[in-house]
Tab-separated table of C-alpha atoms in Angstrom:
chain	number	residue	atom	x	y	z
A	1	MET	CA	23.281	130.739	100.492
A	2	ALA	CA	25.679	131.882	97.783
A	3	GLU	CA	27.086	135.375	97.494
A	4	GLU	CA	29.069	136.850	94.638
A	5	THR	CA	30.768	140.220	94.382
A	6	GLY	CA	32.543	141.495	91.312
A	7	ARG	CA	33.558	144.382	89.109
A	8	THR	CA	32.281	144.291	85.692
A	9	SER	CA	27.143	166.393	87.505
A	10	GLN	CA	28.614	168.944	85.787
A	11	PRO	CA	29.855	172.134	87.517
A	12	ALA	CA	27.443	175.054	87.487
A	13	GLU	CA	28.362	178.112	85.472
A	14	ALA	CA	28.733	181.445	87.237
A	15	GLY	CA	25.426	183.302	87.307
A	16	GLY	CA	22.357	182.061	85.459
A	17	ASP	CA	20.265	179.197	86.784
A	18	PRO	CA	21.004	177.738	90.233
A	19	PRO	CA	23.103	174.548	90.200
A	20	GLN	CA	21.202	171.305	89.760
A	21	ARG	CA	21.068	168.953	92.705
A	22	PRO	CA	23.012	165.719	92.156
A	23	ALA	CA	20.735	162.862	91.115
A	24	LEU	CA	20.867	159.077	91.124
A	25	ASN	CA	19.207	157.052	88.352
A	26	VAL	CA	17.950	153.691	89.588
A	27	MET	CA	16.160	150.835	87.863
A	28	SER	CA	14.467	147.606	88.944
A	29	LEU	CA	13.703	144.591	86.764
A	30	ASN	CA	12.779	140.976	87.346
A	31	ILE	CA	14.843	139.436	84.533
A	32	ALA	CA	13.047	136.051	84.626
A	33	HIS	CA	16.219	133.940	84.382
A	34	GLY	CA	16.970	135.451	80.967
A	35	ARG	CA	13.994	133.845	79.239
A	36	LYS	CA	12.306	137.110	78.139
A	37	LEU	CA	8.706	136.089	77.215
A	38	ALA	CA	9.417	132.397	76.627
A	39	ARG	CA	7.561	129.736	78.615
A	40	HIS	CA	10.680	128.528	80.457
A	41	GLN	CA	14.416	129.194	80.261
A	42	VAL	CA	15.285	125.489	80.050
A	43	LEU	CA	13.701	125.470	76.568
A	44	LEU	CA	16.129	128.125	75.277
A	45	SER	CA	19.678	127.836	73.961
A	46	ARG	CA	22.512	129.619	75.701
A	47	ALA	CA	22.868	131.852	72.643
A	48	THR	CA	19.235	132.973	72.931
A	49	ILE	CA	19.588	133.708	76.648
A	50	GLU	CA	22.756	135.703	75.933
A	51	GLU	CA	20.831	137.740	73.355
A	52	ASN	CA	18.022	138.338	75.844
A	53	LEU	CA	20.466	139.609	78.473
A	54	ALA	CA	22.129	141.835	75.877
A	55	ASP	CA	18.717	143.409	75.246
A	56	ILE	CA	18.362	144.097	78.975
A	57	ALA	CA	21.823	145.663	79.082
A	58	ALA	CA	20.916	147.873	76.122
A	59	VAL	CA	17.992	149.262	78.140
A	60	VAL	CA	20.326	149.905	81.095
A	61	ARG	CA	22.676	151.871	78.836
A	62	ARG	CA	19.895	153.788	77.132
A	63	GLU	CA	18.390	154.861	80.451
A	64	GLU	CA	21.834	155.883	81.792
A	65	VAL	CA	21.193	153.906	84.963
A	66	ASP	CA	23.594	154.264	87.904
A	67	VAL	CA	22.305	151.329	89.958
A	68	VAL	CA	20.050	148.507	88.781
A	69	ALA	CA	18.274	146.004	91.024
A	70	LEU	CA	17.606	142.576	89.502
A	71	GLN	CA	15.367	139.738	90.623
A	72	GLU	CA	15.282	136.125	89.370
A	73	ALA	CA	18.938	136.697	88.544
A	74	ASP	CA	20.881	133.494	87.843
A	75	GLY	CA	24.375	132.450	88.633
A	76	PRO	CA	25.723	129.527	86.580
A	77	SER	CA	22.683	127.246	86.285
A	78	PHE	CA	21.947	124.247	84.082
A	79	TRP	CA	18.560	125.638	83.058
A	80	SER	CA	19.806	129.003	81.785
A	81	GLY	CA	23.099	128.528	79.982
A	82	ASN	CA	25.509	127.834	82.869
A	83	PHE	CA	26.909	131.357	83.182
A	84	ASN	CA	26.558	134.342	85.504
A	85	HIS	CA	23.688	136.493	84.206
A	86	VAL	CA	24.427	139.350	86.609
A	87	ALA	CA	28.036	139.720	85.545
A	88	ARG	CA	26.961	139.582	81.886
A	89	VAL	CA	24.350	142.353	82.246
A	90	GLY	CA	26.807	144.478	84.210
A	91	HIS	CA	29.540	144.081	81.620
A	92	LEU	CA	27.284	144.797	78.652
A	93	GLY	CA	25.516	147.586	80.529
A	94	ASP	CA	28.793	149.411	81.250
A	95	LEU	CA	28.348	149.125	85.025
A	96	GLU	CA	31.497	147.947	86.739
A	97	TYR	CA	30.382	146.565	90.104
A	98	HIS	CA	27.930	143.817	90.954
A	99	PHE	CA	26.740	141.724	93.886
A	100	ARG	CA	24.438	138.714	93.647
A	101	GLY	CA	22.773	136.699	96.374
A	102	GLY	CA	21.861	133.099	95.609
A	103	HIS	CA	18.741	132.686	97.725
A	104	LEU	CA	18.099	129.285	96.186
A	105	ALA	CA	21.217	127.231	95.453
A	106	ILE	CA	21.264	123.546	94.518
A	107	ARG	CA	24.622	121.975	93.740
A	108	ALA	CA	24.947	118.469	92.329
A	109	ARG	CA	27.862	116.628	90.756
A	110	ASN	CA	27.088	117.534	87.161
A	111	SER	CA	24.521	120.325	87.395
A	112	HIS	CA	24.053	123.451	89.487
A	113	LEU	CA	21.156	125.838	89.933
A	114	THR	CA	21.361	129.149	91.744
A	115	TYR	CA	19.328	132.313	91.526
A	116	GLY	CA	18.247	135.252	93.630
A	117	THR	CA	18.486	139.030	93.631
A	118	ALA	CA	21.328	141.331	92.659
A	119	LEU	CA	22.635	144.883	92.425
A	120	ILE	CA	24.747	146.273	89.582
A	121	SER	CA	26.330	149.670	90.088
A	122	ARG	CA	28.412	152.387	88.525
A	123	TRP	CA	30.171	152.822	91.872
A	124	PRO	CA	31.664	150.370	94.366
A	125	LEU	CA	29.310	148.322	96.534
A	126	SER	CA	30.363	147.940	100.160
A	127	ALA	CA	28.914	146.316	103.304
A	128	THR	CA	27.158	143.810	101.033
A	129	LYS	CA	24.713	141.323	102.533
A	130	SER	CA	22.539	138.583	101.062
A	131	HIS	CA	19.516	137.416	103.037
A	132	ALA	CA	17.340	134.440	102.103
A	133	PHE	CA	13.866	134.522	103.607
A	134	ALA	CA	12.661	131.625	105.689
A	135	PRO	CA	11.158	128.888	103.499
A	136	SER	CA	7.591	129.552	102.352
A	137	PRO	CA	6.293	126.355	100.724
A	138	PRO	CA	5.025	125.755	98.117
A	139	THR	CA	6.792	128.745	96.515
A	140	PRO	CA	10.591	128.703	95.976
A	141	LYS	CA	12.828	130.580	98.390
A	142	LYS	CA	13.207	134.301	97.883
A	143	GLY	CA	15.189	137.053	99.563
A	144	PHE	CA	17.061	140.299	99.134
A	145	VAL	CA	20.499	141.817	98.829
A	146	VAL	CA	21.610	145.135	100.295
A	147	ALA	CA	24.768	147.151	99.708
A	148	THR	CA	26.094	150.582	100.584
A	149	VAL	CA	26.860	153.015	97.761
A	150	THR	CA	28.665	156.331	98.067
A	151	VAL	CA	26.917	158.525	95.506
A	152	PRO	CA	29.027	161.456	94.221
A	153	GLY	CA	27.533	164.736	95.372
A	154	PHE	CA	25.233	163.227	97.995
A	155	GLY	CA	27.725	163.614	100.823
A	156	ARG	CA	26.585	160.460	102.596
A	157	ASP	CA	26.318	156.729	102.075
A	158	VAL	CA	23.108	155.153	100.801
A	159	ASP	CA	21.882	151.595	101.379
A	160	ILE	CA	20.259	150.120	98.276
A	161	VAL	CA	18.144	146.962	98.382
A	162	SER	CA	16.961	144.560	95.681
A	163	VAL	CA	14.134	142.376	97.006
A	164	HIS	CA	11.788	139.665	95.727
A	165	LEU	CA	8.696	138.798	97.788
A	166	ASP	CA	6.394	135.789	97.762
A	167	PHE	CA	3.744	135.900	95.036
A	168	LEU	CA	1.222	133.556	96.622
A	169	SER	CA	0.617	134.539	100.238
A	170	PHE	CA	-0.043	137.862	101.954
A	171	ARG	CA	0.950	136.231	105.235
A	172	GLN	CA	4.318	135.153	103.847
A	173	ARG	CA	4.966	138.617	102.333
A	174	THR	CA	4.209	140.213	105.693
A	175	ARG	CA	6.701	137.934	107.419
A	176	GLN	CA	9.310	138.532	104.714
A	177	ILE	CA	8.935	142.301	104.969
A	178	GLN	CA	9.479	142.091	108.709
A	179	GLU	CA	12.720	140.179	108.066
A	180	LEU	CA	13.768	142.921	105.642
A	181	ILE	CA	12.905	145.647	108.152
A	182	ASN	CA	14.927	143.942	110.886
A	183	VAL	CA	18.053	143.777	108.717
A	184	VAL	CA	18.077	147.185	107.039
A	185	SER	CA	16.914	149.246	110.018
A	186	ALA	CA	20.003	148.142	111.961
A	187	ARG	CA	22.326	149.551	109.279
A	188	GLY	CA	21.350	153.184	109.871
A	189	ASN	CA	21.782	154.588	106.355
A	190	PRO	CA	19.210	156.304	104.132
A	191	LEU	CA	17.412	153.720	102.032
A	192	ILE	CA	16.355	153.008	98.485
A	193	ILE	CA	14.410	149.744	98.163
A	194	LEU	CA	13.612	148.325	94.727
A	195	GLY	CA	12.098	145.087	93.614
A	196	ASP	CA	9.399	142.685	92.621
A	197	MET	CA	7.008	142.975	95.558
A	198	ASN	CA	4.351	140.741	93.968
A	199	CYS	CA	1.608	142.981	95.357
A	200	GLY	CA	0.010	146.390	94.979
A	201	TRP	CA	-0.444	149.279	97.395
A	202	GLY	CA	-3.845	147.971	98.438
A	203	ARG	CA	-6.042	149.468	101.079
A	204	GLN	CA	-5.291	150.106	104.733
A	205	ARG	CA	-3.865	146.643	105.424
A	206	SER	CA	-1.114	145.805	102.936
A	207	SER	CA	2.432	144.508	102.864
A	208	LEU	CA	3.729	147.639	101.140
A	209	ARG	CA	2.162	149.952	103.704
A	210	GLN	CA	3.857	147.884	106.412
A	211	LEU	CA	7.196	148.389	104.667
A	212	ALA	CA	6.697	152.120	104.122
A	213	ASP	CA	5.352	152.870	107.592
A	214	ASN	CA	7.999	150.943	109.505
A	215	LEU	CA	10.972	152.362	107.583
A	216	GLY	CA	9.650	155.857	106.851
A	217	LEU	CA	9.615	155.318	103.080
A	218	HIS	CA	7.640	156.894	100.261
A	219	THR	CA	7.126	156.215	96.579
A	220	HIS	CA	5.705	157.986	93.559
A	221	GLN	CA	1.901	158.178	93.537
A	222	PRO	CA	1.281	154.813	95.252
A	223	THR	CA	-2.319	154.610	94.043
A	224	GLU	CA	-1.434	155.435	90.422
A	225	LYS	CA	-1.577	152.440	88.095
A	226	ILE	CA	1.983	152.227	86.770
A	227	ALA	CA	1.482	148.656	85.603
A	228	THR	CA	4.497	146.370	85.229
A	229	PHE	CA	3.065	142.861	84.875
A	230	PRO	CA	2.592	140.935	82.665
A	231	ALA	CA	4.857	142.654	80.172
A	232	HIS	CA	2.851	141.726	77.077
A	233	ARG	CA	-0.320	143.271	78.545
A	234	PRO	CA	0.510	145.158	81.772
A	235	ARG	CA	-2.337	145.219	84.264
A	236	ARG	CA	-0.760	145.094	87.726
A	237	ARG	CA	1.705	147.342	89.542
A	238	ILE	CA	3.817	144.827	91.449
A	239	ASP	CA	7.322	146.245	90.881
A	240	TRP	CA	8.201	149.216	93.086
A	241	ILE	CA	10.832	151.760	94.111
A	242	PHE	CA	10.693	153.216	97.641
A	243	VAL	CA	12.989	155.865	99.136
A	244	SER	CA	13.476	157.193	102.646
A	245	SER	CA	12.680	160.732	103.751
A	246	GLU	CA	16.173	162.006	102.895
A	247	PHE	CA	15.287	161.691	99.193
A	248	GLU	CA	12.931	163.189	96.665
A	249	ILE	CA	11.763	161.338	93.556
A	250	LEU	CA	12.100	163.622	90.531
A	251	GLU	CA	10.978	161.104	87.890
A	252	TYR	CA	9.314	157.691	88.058
A	253	ARG	CA	8.054	155.568	85.172
A	254	SER	CA	7.729	152.084	83.793
A	255	LEU	CA	9.562	151.150	80.613
A	256	PRO	CA	7.927	149.801	77.447
A	257	ASP	CA	10.626	147.240	76.613
A	258	GLN	CA	9.470	143.606	76.718
A	259	VAL	CA	12.819	142.184	77.806
A	260	SER	CA	11.217	140.022	80.513
A	261	ASP	CA	7.764	138.996	81.674
A	262	HIS	CA	7.925	142.130	83.853
A	263	LEU	CA	8.414	145.700	82.681
A	264	GLY	CA	11.300	147.595	84.198
A	265	ILE	CA	10.809	150.702	86.335
A	266	VAL	CA	13.179	153.645	86.652
A	267	ALA	CA	13.389	156.605	88.997
A	268	LYS	CA	15.553	159.693	89.295
A	269	VAL	CA	16.289	160.359	92.960
A	270	THR	CA	17.874	163.390	94.590
A	271	LEU	CA	18.388	164.726	98.094
A	272	ALA	CA	15.283	166.343	99.501
A	273	LYS	CA	15.370	170.124	99.838
A	274	PRO	CA	15.886	171.337	103.398
A	275	GLU	CA	12.672	172.594	104.937
C-alpha cells in the first residue's frame, strides 16, 4: 500500500454586524484517473490527461476550496500518463499540501499502476494514514485516507477523510464502513468525511445511515436529490460530505462542471453555535 505526502477571515470592524464565524470550504470529486468523460484513460494522451487535470484545478481555484478530497486519484501509472495526478492538481489549484494513498498498487519492471484516494489542502496535513479495505472481488480494491488539519480560527484540530466505497455490493460497503469507523473513531478528533460512497441515503437500512449513526455525523438534507452521477446526465446522489456534531453546514451544492464522470460537491462548514 503506497503512501505519498507532499507540498505543492478578516478581522471584524468595531460596531456594526457581529463577526462572522470562521469557515472551511471543502470539496469532493472522483477524478476518474484524469479521463474526464472518455471511455478509458489508457486511450488518452498524457497531454489530454494534463489538460483534464488542469480543468479540475481551475474548478478548485474558482470555488476557493481549502481542502479537496479526491477519489480514483493516480500516482505515476502507465494507463494515465505516468505522473502524479494529485500533486499536479494541488500545484495548479494553488493548494500546497497533499497526501495520497495507493490502495491498489501494481509494480512491474517497465510499468506501474497505482491509484486510490487523496487529500489536497491549503494547510499542513498531519497524522496522515492510508487504509486499503480488505479485498472485495470482483471489484478493485478501494480505501480511504485521513489526515489532521489545523483550521485557522477553529481552535481545534479536525480529521478529514477521503473515502471510496464498493459500487457493487451493499454487504461489502457495510464491511468497509465498519473498517472506516474502527480507524477514525480511535483518533478522537471532530470529523469531516467526504467521498464517493457509491450509494444513496436509502431507507432505514443503509450503509450511509450506519456511518452517520455510529460516528454521530450529519449531512445536508440527506433525502434531497443532489445528483452527482453520471456527470453528463446526473440522476444519482452517490457523492457525499458528512460532518460531526461540532460543525454546521452553511452551504452544500453539486457543481455543474463535467470534469469527470462524477460531478463535484462543495460545502462551507463552520463551528456549530453553542446551545
